Amino acid sequence: MPVTALVSAKSCGTTASALALTLASRRPSLLAECDPAGGTIRAGFLQGAVTAGYGLYHLAAAERIGRSELANAFAHHLWGIDDAGHRKLLPGLTDPAQAPALTRTWPALAEVLKVLAADAGHDVFVDVGRLALEAGRLHPTLTPAPLLHAADFVLLTVRANDQSLTLARHLIEPLRTELDEHGTGSDALGLLLIEDGPYRPTQVATALHTPVLAALPWDAETAGYLTTGGRPPRGYARSPLLRHARSATDQLDALAQRRSIYLNRSAPDANLAGVLQRLTNARGGSRG
Ligand SMILES: Nc1ncnc2c1ncn2[C@@H]1O[C@H](COP(=O)(O)OP(=O)(O)O)[C@@H](O)[C@H]1O
Ligand SMILES: [Mg+2]
């Protein structure tokens, strides 16, 4: 199963889309909330149910001890976001000031996420948030670039309107260069289109010279629930956002299988794979 990183040029629905994909996937799934500006799911969708004792920040200390400590800490810090325990969240930072402590954790975390996807059969989504640029390249410390390098897909979230496309345009070349030089290749880059605006997917793809790999409808009610939590709206599981998100995960899985034929993946770390296999049978904390 693929690791899919979601990024944006400006707040436009990245977190709500990442949650929709994670909750809609047909397979076990995980959302790692890795936005250096801080996570919003804890206070939003989860309405404060997860304390600051859980989450991404705690992986930094574990990584300094070793790789299997990191894998164990990763498993411990996941939070179940469905009743069956098939969908998990690694809650994000509670304070942007925590981000520099993660700089040396990103490569090891990227490896854990890859193993979880490739060997433990999870659809893995990584919310990387808004990208910062410096001199036409990804900002070296404000962007968790190793998460993008390891991803099968990097989806730039855009809305189908001029304001969004104008800002997204500046990220295309820096992302392509980064993925060609350090990632799995610039063909990992695609768009996640939120259909809010006058443009059709083909027009957006042409305008940004980048394929639309997933499209999600404007669905304020479902997105509102994913953003602020509370009671799910009536017909939530069959809502336009969830149904399209489910199709999007199917499409990404199919594309990843085709793409992996061309990619020469190195063998995963056996230790890490063992820890993560056990994780798939264990439950983390759970909502409700
Ligand atoms: N598909 C959608 N339809 C309607 N509203 C959406 C959709 N996706 C996101 N939103 C809304 O847009 C706002 C920003 O979403 P959020 O996911 O927090 O963006 P980001 O993570 O990019 O900052 C929220 O109010 C959210 O409910
Ligand atoms: Mg966000």
PDB file of C-alpha atoms and ligand atoms in Angstrom:
ATOM      1  CA  MET A   1       0.000   0.000   0.000  1.00  0.00           C
ATOM      2  CA  PRO A   2       1.277   3.498  -0.666  1.00  0.00           C
ATOM      3  CA  VAL A   3       2.594   6.248   1.571  1.00  0.00           C
ATOM      4  CA  THR A   4       0.888   9.450   0.450  1.00  0.00           C
ATOM      5  CA  ALA A   5       2.106  12.834   1.703  1.00  0.00           C
ATOM      6  CA  LEU A   6      -0.245  15.812   1.485  1.00  0.00           C
ATOM      7  CA  VAL A   7       1.097  19.355   1.248  1.00  0.00           C
ATOM      8  CA  SER A   8      -0.283  22.786   0.422  1.00  0.00           C
ATOM      9  CA  ALA A   9       0.768  26.295  -0.486  1.00  0.00           C
ATOM     10  CA  LYS A  10      -1.801  27.825   1.865  1.00  0.00           C
ATOM     11  CA  SER A  11      -4.471  26.447   4.173  1.00  0.00           C
ATOM     12  CA  CYS A  12      -7.025  24.916   1.820  1.00  0.00           C
ATOM     13  CA  GLY A  13      -8.286  21.622   3.226  1.00  0.00           C
ATOM     14  CA  THR A  14      -5.199  19.425   3.599  1.00  0.00           C
ATOM     15  CA  THR A  15      -6.029  18.116   7.062  1.00  0.00           C
ATOM     16  CA  ALA A  16      -9.728  17.497   6.370  1.00  0.00           C
ATOM     17  CA  SER A  17      -8.796  15.699   3.129  1.00  0.00           C
ATOM     18  CA  ALA A  18      -6.138  13.589   4.863  1.00  0.00           C
ATOM     19  CA  LEU A  19      -8.691  12.583   7.522  1.00  0.00           C
ATOM     20  CA  ALA A  20     -11.316  11.791   4.880  1.00  0.00           C
ATOM     21  CA  LEU A  21      -8.852   9.539   3.003  1.00  0.00           C
ATOM     22  CA  THR A  22      -7.763   7.795   6.209  1.00  0.00           C
ATOM     23  CA  LEU A  23     -11.337   7.192   7.388  1.00  0.00           C
ATOM     24  CA  ALA A  24     -12.612   6.129   3.966  1.00  0.00           C
ATOM     25  CA  SER A  25      -9.873   3.716   2.949  1.00  0.00           C
ATOM     26  CA  ARG A  26     -10.923   0.075   2.495  1.00  0.00           C
ATOM     27  CA  ARG A  27      -7.690  -1.083   4.125  1.00  0.00           C
ATOM     28  CA  PRO A  28      -6.206  -0.519   7.589  1.00  0.00           C
ATOM     29  CA  SER A  29      -4.968   3.047   7.522  1.00  0.00           C
ATOM     30  CA  LEU A  30      -2.877   5.544   9.384  1.00  0.00           C
ATOM     31  CA  LEU A  31      -2.646   9.316   9.371  1.00  0.00           C
ATOM     32  CA  ALA A  32       0.596  10.843  10.612  1.00  0.00           C
ATOM     33  CA  GLU A  33       0.009  14.493  11.432  1.00  0.00           C
ATOM     34  CA  CYS A  34       3.432  15.983  10.698  1.00  0.00           C
ATOM     35  CA  ASP A  35       2.669  19.641   9.968  1.00  0.00           C
ATOM     36  CA  PRO A  36       5.601  21.550  11.569  1.00  0.00           C
ATOM     37  CA  ALA A  37       3.187  24.430  12.247  1.00  0.00           C
ATOM     38  CA  GLY A  38       1.320  22.126  14.646  1.00  0.00           C
ATOM     39  CA  GLY A  39      -1.527  19.635  14.475  1.00  0.00           C
ATOM     40  CA  THR A  40      -5.204  20.584  14.489  1.00  0.00           C
ATOM     41  CA  ILE A  41      -6.922  17.184  14.792  1.00  0.00           C
ATOM     42  CA  ARG A  42      -6.395  16.886  18.542  1.00  0.00           C
ATOM     43  CA  ALA A  43      -8.332  20.090  19.311  1.00  0.00           C
ATOM     44  CA  GLY A  44     -10.612  19.714  16.275  1.00  0.00           C
ATOM     45  CA  PHE A  45     -11.944  16.314  15.194  1.00  0.00           C
ATOM     46  CA  LEU A  46     -10.927  14.693  18.497  1.00  0.00           C
ATOM     47  CA  GLN A  47     -12.212  17.607  20.595  1.00  0.00           C
ATOM     48  CA  GLY A  48      -9.348  17.469  23.059  1.00  0.00           C
ATOM     49  CA  ALA A  49      -9.718  13.749  23.860  1.00  0.00           C
ATOM     50  CA  VAL A  50      -5.990  13.118  23.310  1.00  0.00           C
ATOM     51  CA  THR A  51      -3.638  14.636  25.860  1.00  0.00           C
ATOM     52  CA  ALA A  52      -0.255  16.164  25.006  1.00  0.00           C
ATOM     53  CA  GLY A  53       1.231  12.945  26.435  1.00  0.00           C
ATOM     54  CA  TYR A  54       0.487  11.279  23.087  1.00  0.00           C
ATOM     55  CA  GLY A  55       1.868  12.057  19.695  1.00  0.00           C
ATOM     56  CA  LEU A  56       4.615  12.919  17.269  1.00  0.00           C
ATOM     57  CA  TYR A  57       6.695  15.045  19.630  1.00  0.00           C
ATOM     58  CA  HIS A  58       7.488  12.053  21.843  1.00  0.00           C
ATOM     59  CA  LEU A  59       9.139  10.187  18.963  1.00  0.00           C
ATOM     60  CA  ALA A  60      12.124  12.557  18.983  1.00  0.00           C
ATOM     61  CA  ALA A  61      13.432  11.256  22.325  1.00  0.00           C
ATOM     62  CA  ALA A  62      12.859   7.610  21.313  1.00  0.00           C
ATOM     63  CA  GLU A  63      14.712   8.053  18.030  1.00  0.00           C
ATOM     64  CA  ARG A  64      17.787   9.267  19.914  1.00  0.00           C
ATOM     65  CA  ILE A  65      17.935   5.879  21.677  1.00  0.00           C
ATOM     66  CA  GLY A  66      17.555   3.705  18.599  1.00  0.00           C
ATOM     67  CA  ARG A  67      15.452   2.455  15.719  1.00  0.00           C
ATOM     68  CA  SER A  68      13.498  -0.245  17.487  1.00  0.00           C
ATOM     69  CA  GLU A  69      12.792   2.207  20.358  1.00  0.00           C
ATOM     70  CA  LEU A  70      11.404   4.566  17.761  1.00  0.00           C
ATOM     71  CA  ALA A  71       9.211   1.830  16.261  1.00  0.00           C
ATOM     72  CA  ASN A  72       7.932   0.880  19.724  1.00  0.00           C
ATOM     73  CA  ALA A  73       7.250   4.513  20.633  1.00  0.00           C
ATOM     74  CA  PHE A  74       5.485   4.993  17.311  1.00  0.00           C
ATOM     75  CA  ALA A  75       3.150   2.082  18.087  1.00  0.00           C
ATOM     76  CA  HIS A  76       2.530   3.395  21.611  1.00  0.00           C
ATOM     77  CA  HIS A  77       1.673   6.927  20.472  1.00  0.00           C
ATOM     78  CA  LEU A  78      -1.007   6.014  17.947  1.00  0.00           C
ATOM     79  CA  TRP A  79      -4.628   6.865  18.667  1.00  0.00           C
ATOM     80  CA  GLY A  80      -7.519   4.813  17.279  1.00  0.00           C
ATOM     81  CA  ILE A  81      -9.992   6.955  15.347  1.00  0.00           C
ATOM     82  CA  ASP A  82     -12.600   4.283  14.612  1.00  0.00           C
ATOM     83  CA  ASP A  83     -14.383   1.797  16.832  1.00  0.00           C
ATOM     84  CA  ALA A  84     -12.793  -1.262  15.213  1.00  0.00           C
ATOM     85  CA  GLY A  85      -9.250   0.060  15.662  1.00  0.00           C
ATOM     86  CA  HIS A  86      -8.363  -0.236  11.946  1.00  0.00           C
ATOM     87  CA  ARG A  87      -7.717   3.494  11.521  1.00  0.00           C
ATOM     88  CA  LYS A  88      -5.070   5.212  13.537  1.00  0.00           C
ATOM     89  CA  LEU A  89      -3.734   8.683  14.049  1.00  0.00           C
ATOM     90  CA  LEU A  90      -0.285   9.812  15.079  1.00  0.00           C
ATOM     91  CA  PRO A  91      -1.375  13.128  16.672  1.00  0.00           C
ATOM     92  CA  GLY A  92       0.659  16.155  15.638  1.00  0.00           C
ATOM     93  CA  LEU A  93       2.670  18.763  17.504  1.00  0.00           C
ATOM     94  CA  THR A  94       0.886  20.832  20.127  1.00  0.00           C
ATOM     95  CA  ASP A  95       3.295  23.741  19.645  1.00  0.00           C
ATOM     96  CA  PRO A  96       5.244  24.777  16.505  1.00  0.00           C
ATOM     97  CA  ALA A  97       8.258  25.378  18.762  1.00  0.00           C
ATOM     98  CA  GLN A  98       8.543  21.567  19.047  1.00  0.00           C
ATOM     99  CA  ALA A  99       9.294  21.167  15.323  1.00  0.00           C
ATOM    100  CA  PRO A 100      13.104  21.729  15.431  1.00  0.00           C
ATOM    101  CA  ALA A 101      13.429  18.775  17.854  1.00  0.00           C
ATOM    102  CA  LEU A 102      12.057  16.527  15.093  1.00  0.00           C
ATOM    103  CA  THR A 103      14.655  17.430  12.449  1.00  0.00           C
ATOM    104  CA  ARG A 104      16.673  14.264  12.964  1.00  0.00           C
ATOM    105  CA  THR A 105      13.567  12.147  13.569  1.00  0.00           C
ATOM    106  CA  TRP A 106      12.013  12.669  10.109  1.00  0.00           C
ATOM    107  CA  PRO A 107      14.210  10.178   8.176  1.00  0.00           C
ATOM    108  CA  ALA A 108      13.644   7.412  10.743  1.00  0.00           C
ATOM    109  CA  LEU A 109       9.926   8.141  10.919  1.00  0.00           C
ATOM    110  CA  ALA A 110       9.756   8.049   7.110  1.00  0.00           C
ATOM    111  CA  GLU A 111      11.293   4.558   7.243  1.00  0.00           C
ATOM    112  CA  VAL A 112       8.729   3.375   9.830  1.00  0.00           C
ATOM    113  CA  LEU A 113       5.865   4.691   7.688  1.00  0.00           C
ATOM    114  CA  LYS A 114       7.259   2.939   4.617  1.00  0.00           C
ATOM    115  CA  VAL A 115       7.469  -0.383   6.441  1.00  0.00           C
ATOM    116  CA  LEU A 116       3.936   0.043   7.782  1.00  0.00           C
ATOM    117  CA  ALA A 117       2.675   0.573   4.231  1.00  0.00           C
ATOM    118  CA  ALA A 118       4.779  -1.995   2.413  1.00  0.00           C
ATOM    119  CA  ASP A 119       4.904  -4.838   4.948  1.00  0.00           C
ATOM    120  CA  ALA A 120       1.916  -4.272   7.209  1.00  0.00           C
ATOM    121  CA  GLY A 121      -0.544  -3.427   4.419  1.00  0.00           C
ATOM    122  CA  HIS A 122      -1.613   0.009   5.635  1.00  0.00           C
ATOM    123  CA  ASP A 123      -2.700   2.959   3.550  1.00  0.00           C
ATOM    124  CA  VAL A 124      -0.485   5.635   5.083  1.00  0.00           C
ATOM    125  CA  PHE A 125      -1.237   9.348   4.799  1.00  0.00           C
ATOM    126  CA  VAL A 126       1.111  12.066   6.018  1.00  0.00           C
ATOM    127  CA  ASP A 127      -0.188  15.588   6.601  1.00  0.00           C
ATOM    128  CA  VAL A 128       2.890  17.743   6.014  1.00  0.00           C
ATOM    129  CA  GLY A 129       0.890  20.973   5.904  1.00  0.00           C
ATOM    130  CA  ARG A 130       1.918  24.183   4.241  1.00  0.00           C
ATOM    131  CA  LEU A 131       5.348  24.113   2.574  1.00  0.00           C
ATOM    132  CA  ALA A 132       7.898  26.826   3.211  1.00  0.00           C
ATOM    133  CA  LEU A 133      10.303  27.841   0.431  1.00  0.00           C
ATOM    134  CA  GLU A 134      13.677  29.530   0.564  1.00  0.00           C
ATOM    135  CA  ALA A 135      15.450  30.732  -2.581  1.00  0.00           C
ATOM    136  CA  GLY A 136      13.243  28.564  -4.786  1.00  0.00           C
ATOM    137  CA  ARG A 137      13.866  25.340  -2.847  1.00  0.00           C
ATOM    138  CA  LEU A 138      12.084  23.665   0.028  1.00  0.00           C
ATOM    139  CA  HIS A 139      13.112  25.355   3.240  1.00  0.00           C
ATOM    140  CA  PRO A 140      15.803  23.136   4.804  1.00  0.00           C
ATOM    141  CA  THR A 141      14.561  23.282   8.399  1.00  0.00           C
ATOM    142  CA  LEU A 142      10.909  24.331   8.164  1.00  0.00           C
ATOM    143  CA  THR A 143       9.964  21.473   5.815  1.00  0.00           C
ATOM    144  CA  PRO A 144      10.092  17.794   6.846  1.00  0.00           C
ATOM    145  CA  ALA A 145      11.587  16.940   3.450  1.00  0.00           C
ATOM    146  CA  PRO A 146      12.559  13.321   4.337  1.00  0.00           C
ATOM    147  CA  LEU A 147       8.834  12.504   4.608  1.00  0.00           C
ATOM    148  CA  LEU A 148       8.352  13.718   1.035  1.00  0.00           C
ATOM    149  CA  HIS A 149      11.407  11.843  -0.239  1.00  0.00           C
ATOM    150  CA  ALA A 150      10.102   8.526   1.079  1.00  0.00           C
ATOM    151  CA  ALA A 151       6.511   8.982  -0.096  1.00  0.00           C
ATOM    152  CA  ASP A 152       5.069   7.078  -3.047  1.00  0.00           C
ATOM    153  CA  PHE A 153       2.929  10.119  -3.774  1.00  0.00           C
ATOM    154  CA  VAL A 154       3.208  13.764  -2.837  1.00  0.00           C
ATOM    155  CA  LEU A 155      -0.180  15.398  -3.316  1.00  0.00           C
ATOM    156  CA  LEU A 156      -0.314  19.160  -3.519  1.00  0.00           C
ATOM    157  CA  THR A 157      -3.769  20.149  -2.254  1.00  0.00           C
ATOM    158  CA  VAL A 158      -5.411  22.864  -4.327  1.00  0.00           C
ATOM    159  CA  ARG A 159      -8.856  24.314  -4.732  1.00  0.00           C
ATOM    160  CA  ALA A 160     -10.307  24.781  -8.206  1.00  0.00           C
ATOM    161  CA  ASN A 161     -10.100  28.564  -8.160  1.00  0.00           C
ATOM    162  CA  ASP A 162      -7.638  31.238  -9.244  1.00  0.00           C
ATOM    163  CA  GLN A 163      -6.518  32.229  -5.751  1.00  0.00           C
ATOM    164  CA  SER A 164      -5.469  28.691  -4.910  1.00  0.00           C
ATOM    165  CA  LEU A 165      -3.859  27.906  -8.281  1.00  0.00           C
ATOM    166  CA  THR A 166      -1.847  31.134  -8.240  1.00  0.00           C
ATOM    167  CA  LEU A 167      -0.178  30.187  -4.972  1.00  0.00           C
ATOM    168  CA  ALA A 168       0.223  26.478  -5.771  1.00  0.00           C
ATOM    169  CA  ARG A 169       2.039  27.245  -9.041  1.00  0.00           C
ATOM    170  CA  HIS A 170       5.172  28.362  -7.155  1.00  0.00           C
ATOM    171  CA  LEU A 171       5.550  25.019  -5.432  1.00  0.00           C
ATOM    172  CA  ILE A 172       5.507  22.798  -8.512  1.00  0.00           C
ATOM    173  CA  GLU A 173       9.103  23.253  -9.711  1.00  0.00           C
ATOM    174  CA  PRO A 174      10.710  23.163  -6.231  1.00  0.00           C
ATOM    175  CA  LEU A 175       8.773  19.964  -5.475  1.00  0.00           C
ATOM    176  CA  ARG A 176       9.708  18.349  -8.785  1.00  0.00           C
ATOM    177  CA  THR A 177      13.384  19.185  -8.267  1.00  0.00           C
ATOM    178  CA  GLU A 178      13.316  17.871  -4.710  1.00  0.00           C
ATOM    179  CA  LEU A 179      11.645  14.593  -5.708  1.00  0.00           C
ATOM    180  CA  ASP A 180      13.943  14.066  -8.685  1.00  0.00           C
ATOM    181  CA  GLU A 181      17.069  14.715  -6.644  1.00  0.00           C
ATOM    182  CA  HIS A 182      16.162  13.016  -3.364  1.00  0.00           C
ATOM    183  CA  GLY A 183      12.782  11.296  -3.660  1.00  0.00           C
ATOM    184  CA  THR A 184      11.204   8.573  -5.770  1.00  0.00           C
ATOM    185  CA  GLY A 185      11.106  10.855  -8.835  1.00  0.00           C
ATOM    186  CA  SER A 186       9.036  13.853  -9.880  1.00  0.00           C
ATOM    187  CA  ASP A 187       6.280  11.565 -11.180  1.00  0.00           C
ATOM    188  CA  ALA A 188       5.383  11.065  -7.493  1.00  0.00           C
ATOM    189  CA  LEU A 189       3.973  14.586  -7.572  1.00  0.00           C
ATOM    190  CA  GLY A 190       0.255  14.977  -8.187  1.00  0.00           C
ATOM    191  CA  LEU A 191      -2.622  17.233  -7.255  1.00  0.00           C
ATOM    192  CA  LEU A 192      -5.399  16.632  -4.778  1.00  0.00           C
ATOM    193  CA  LEU A 193      -8.163  18.840  -6.101  1.00  0.00           C
ATOM    194  CA  ILE A 194     -10.875  20.173  -3.820  1.00  0.00           C
ATOM    195  CA  GLU A 195     -13.711  21.013  -6.168  1.00  0.00           C
ATOM    196  CA  ASP A 196     -14.373  24.493  -4.864  1.00  0.00           C
ATOM    197  CA  GLY A 197     -14.276  26.805  -7.852  1.00  0.00           C
ATOM    198  CA  PRO A 198     -14.972  27.048 -11.529  1.00  0.00           C
ATOM    199  CA  TYR A 199     -12.182  24.870 -12.932  1.00  0.00           C
ATOM    200  CA  ARG A 200     -12.485  21.252 -14.057  1.00  0.00           C
ATOM    201  CA  PRO A 201      -9.781  18.730 -13.132  1.00  0.00           C
ATOM    202  CA  THR A 202      -8.370  18.712 -16.672  1.00  0.00           C
ATOM    203  CA  GLN A 203      -8.093  22.511 -16.634  1.00  0.00           C
ATOM    204  CA  VAL A 204      -6.302  22.446 -13.278  1.00  0.00           C
ATOM    205  CA  ALA A 205      -3.928  19.715 -14.473  1.00  0.00           C
ATOM    206  CA  THR A 206      -3.120  21.724 -17.592  1.00  0.00           C
ATOM    207  CA  ALA A 207      -2.659  24.965 -15.670  1.00  0.00           C
ATOM    208  CA  LEU A 208      -0.193  23.405 -13.203  1.00  0.00           C
ATOM    209  CA  HIS A 209       1.358  20.866 -15.638  1.00  0.00           C
ATOM    210  CA  THR A 210       0.684  18.203 -13.026  1.00  0.00           C
ATOM    211  CA  PRO A 211      -1.837  15.344 -13.015  1.00  0.00           C
ATOM    212  CA  VAL A 212      -4.837  15.389 -10.698  1.00  0.00           C
ATOM    213  CA  LEU A 213      -4.395  12.120  -8.792  1.00  0.00           C
ATOM    214  CA  ALA A 214      -7.381  12.626  -6.513  1.00  0.00           C
ATOM    215  CA  ALA A 215     -10.436  14.891  -6.531  1.00  0.00           C
ATOM    216  CA  LEU A 216     -12.703  15.556  -3.568  1.00  0.00           C
ATOM    217  CA  PRO A 217     -16.038  17.372  -3.732  1.00  0.00           C
ATOM    218  CA  TRP A 218     -16.970  20.492  -1.818  1.00  0.00           C
ATOM    219  CA  ASP A 219     -18.943  19.047   1.110  1.00  0.00           C
ATOM    220  CA  ALA A 220     -19.092  21.617   3.886  1.00  0.00           C
ATOM    221  CA  GLU A 221     -21.114  19.448   6.253  1.00  0.00           C
ATOM    222  CA  THR A 222     -18.777  16.442   6.236  1.00  0.00           C
ATOM    223  CA  ALA A 223     -15.634  18.594   6.135  1.00  0.00           C
ATOM    224  CA  GLY A 224     -16.994  20.615   9.049  1.00  0.00           C
ATOM    225  CA  TYR A 225     -17.409  17.419  11.077  1.00  0.00           C
ATOM    226  CA  LEU A 226     -13.848  16.326  10.218  1.00  0.00           C
ATOM    227  CA  THR A 227     -12.587  19.768  11.248  1.00  0.00           C
ATOM    228  CA  THR A 228     -14.439  20.351  14.509  1.00  0.00           C
ATOM    229  CA  GLY A 229     -15.677  16.885  15.536  1.00  0.00           C
ATOM    230  CA  GLY A 230     -18.879  16.334  17.464  1.00  0.00           C
ATOM    231  CA  ARG A 231     -21.716  14.181  16.182  1.00  0.00           C
ATOM    232  CA  PRO A 232     -21.296  12.853  12.640  1.00  0.00           C
ATOM    233  CA  PRO A 233     -23.864  14.351  10.252  1.00  0.00           C
ATOM    234  CA  ARG A 234     -26.697  12.130   9.004  1.00  0.00           C
ATOM    235  CA  GLY A 235     -25.553   9.792   6.239  1.00  0.00           C
ATOM    236  CA  TYR A 236     -21.929  10.632   7.008  1.00  0.00           C
ATOM    237  CA  ALA A 237     -20.500   7.292   5.785  1.00  0.00           C
ATOM    238  CA  ARG A 238     -22.242   7.740   2.417  1.00  0.00           C
ATOM    239  CA  SER A 239     -21.510  11.468   2.161  1.00  0.00           C
ATOM    240  CA  PRO A 240     -20.024  12.827  -1.079  1.00  0.00           C
ATOM    241  CA  LEU A 241     -16.689  13.548   0.644  1.00  0.00           C
ATOM    242  CA  LEU A 242     -16.297  10.047   2.108  1.00  0.00           C
ATOM    243  CA  ARG A 243     -17.439   8.275  -1.075  1.00  0.00           C
ATOM    244  CA  HIS A 244     -15.025  10.213  -3.270  1.00  0.00           C
ATOM    245  CA  ALA A 245     -12.264   9.779  -0.709  1.00  0.00           C
ATOM    246  CA  ARG A 246     -12.803   5.995  -0.867  1.00  0.00           C
ATOM    247  CA  SER A 247     -12.479   6.038  -4.681  1.00  0.00           C
ATOM    248  CA  ALA A 248      -9.382   8.211  -4.353  1.00  0.00           C
ATOM    249  CA  THR A 249      -7.665   5.678  -2.071  1.00  0.00           C
ATOM    250  CA  ASP A 250      -8.493   2.886  -4.561  1.00  0.00           C
ATOM    251  CA  GLN A 251      -7.010   4.921  -7.375  1.00  0.00           C
ATOM    252  CA  LEU A 252      -3.849   5.723  -5.391  1.00  0.00           C
ATOM    253  CA  ASP A 253      -3.381   2.044  -4.498  1.00  0.00           C
ATOM    254  CA  ALA A 254      -3.745   1.024  -8.141  1.00  0.00           C
ATOM    255  CA  LEU A 255      -1.334   3.740  -9.300  1.00  0.00           C
ATOM    256  CA  ALA A 256       1.185   2.800  -6.610  1.00  0.00           C
ATOM    257  CA  GLN A 257       1.176  -0.825  -7.714  1.00  0.00           C
ATOM    258  CA  ARG A 258       1.927   0.203 -11.283  1.00  0.00           C
ATOM    259  CA  ARG A 259       4.586   2.634 -10.152  1.00  0.00           C
ATOM    260  CA  SER A 260       6.313   0.195  -7.795  1.00  0.00           C
ATOM    261  CA  ILE A 261       7.111  -2.065 -10.757  1.00  0.00           C
ATOM    262  CA  TYR A 262       9.491   0.654 -11.925  1.00  0.00           C
ATOM    263  CA  LEU A 263      10.887   1.541  -8.512  1.00  0.00           C
ATOM    264  CA  ASN A 264      13.651  -0.546  -7.065  1.00  0.00           C
ATOM    265  CA  ARG A 265      12.861  -0.674  -3.363  1.00  0.00           C
ATOM    266  CA  SER A 266      15.537  -1.713  -0.890  1.00  0.00           C
ATOM    267  CA  ALA A 267      14.645  -4.479   1.577  1.00  0.00           C
ATOM    268  CA  PRO A 268      13.039  -3.137   4.760  1.00  0.00           C
ATOM    269  CA  ASP A 269      14.732  -3.393   8.135  1.00  0.00           C
ATOM    270  CA  ALA A 270      13.694  -6.783   9.619  1.00  0.00           C
ATOM    271  CA  ASN A 271      13.591  -5.446  13.201  1.00  0.00           C
ATOM    272  CA  LEU A 272      11.305  -2.624  12.258  1.00  0.00           C
ATOM    273  CA  ALA A 273       9.043  -4.906  10.251  1.00  0.00           C
ATOM    274  CA  GLY A 274       8.645  -7.226  13.280  1.00  0.00           C
ATOM    275  CA  VAL A 275       7.660  -4.409  15.613  1.00  0.00           C
ATOM    276  CA  LEU A 276       5.176  -3.044  13.126  1.00  0.00           C
ATOM    277  CA  GLN A 277       3.631  -6.444  12.419  1.00  0.00           C
ATOM    278  CA  ARG A 278       2.877  -6.692  16.144  1.00  0.00           C
ATOM    279  CA  LEU A 279       1.448  -3.190  16.037  1.00  0.00           C
ATOM    280  CA  THR A 280      -1.146  -4.191  13.472  1.00  0.00           C
ATOM    281  CA  ASN A 281      -2.605  -6.634  15.997  1.00  0.00           C
ATOM    282  CA  ALA A 282      -2.446  -4.210  18.918  1.00  0.00           C
ATOM    283  CA  ARG A 283      -4.744  -1.294  19.659  1.00  0.00           C
ATOM    284  CA  GLY A 284      -3.591   2.126  20.681  1.00  0.00           C
ATOM    285  CA  GLY A 285      -5.775   4.546  22.632  1.00  0.00           C
ATOM    286  CA  SER A 286      -9.226   4.876  21.239  1.00  0.00           C
ATOM    287  CA  ARG A 287     -11.800   7.506  20.663  1.00  0.00           C
ATOM    288  CA  GLY A 288     -14.956   7.167  22.699  1.00  0.00           C
TER     289      GLY A 288
HETATM  290  N1  LIG B   1     -13.940  19.174   0.742  1.00  0.00           N
HETATM  291  C1  LIG B   1     -14.277  20.211   1.523  1.00  0.00           C
HETATM  292  N2  LIG B   1     -15.514  20.761   1.433  1.00  0.00           N
HETATM  293  C2  LIG B   1     -15.866  21.809   2.218  1.00  0.00           C
HETATM  294  N3  LIG B   1     -15.051  22.387   3.114  1.00  0.00           N
HETATM  295  C3  LIG B   1     -13.802  21.879   3.249  1.00  0.00           C
HETATM  296  C4  LIG B   1     -13.358  20.771   2.471  1.00  0.00           C
HETATM  297  N4  LIG B   1     -12.075  20.479   2.847  1.00  0.00           N
HETATM  298  C5  LIG B   1     -11.783  21.366   3.822  1.00  0.00           C
HETATM  299  N5  LIG B   1     -12.796  22.207   4.071  1.00  0.00           N
HETATM  300  C6  LIG B   1     -12.822  23.281   5.077  1.00  0.00           C
HETATM  301  O1  LIG B   1     -11.735  24.170   4.828  1.00  0.00           O
HETATM  302  C7  LIG B   1     -11.197  24.676   6.050  1.00  0.00           C
HETATM  303  C8  LIG B   1      -9.708  24.405   6.123  1.00  0.00           C
HETATM  304  O2  LIG B   1      -9.527  22.996   6.181  1.00  0.00           O
HETATM  305  P1  LIG B   1      -8.237  22.299   6.809  1.00  0.00           P
HETATM  306  O3  LIG B   1      -8.366  20.866   6.498  1.00  0.00           O
HETATM  307  O4  LIG B   1      -8.035  22.700   8.220  1.00  0.00           O
HETATM  308  O5  LIG B   1      -7.105  22.966   5.898  1.00  0.00           O
HETATM  309  P2  LIG B   1      -5.522  22.968   6.035  1.00  0.00           P
HETATM  310  O6  LIG B   1      -5.124  21.726   6.757  1.00  0.00           O
HETATM  311  O7  LIG B   1      -5.010  23.025   4.615  1.00  0.00           O
HETATM  312  O8  LIG B   1      -5.194  24.220   6.817  1.00  0.00           O
HETATM  313  C9  LIG B   1     -11.992  23.982   7.171  1.00  0.00           C
HETATM  314  O9  LIG B   1     -13.017  24.835   7.598  1.00  0.00           O
HETATM  315  C10 LIG B   1     -12.578  22.750   6.480  1.00  0.00           C
HETATM  316  O10 LIG B   1     -13.765  22.276   7.085  1.00  0.00           O
HETATM  317 MG    MG B   2      -3.909  21.440   8.432  1.00  0.00          MG
END
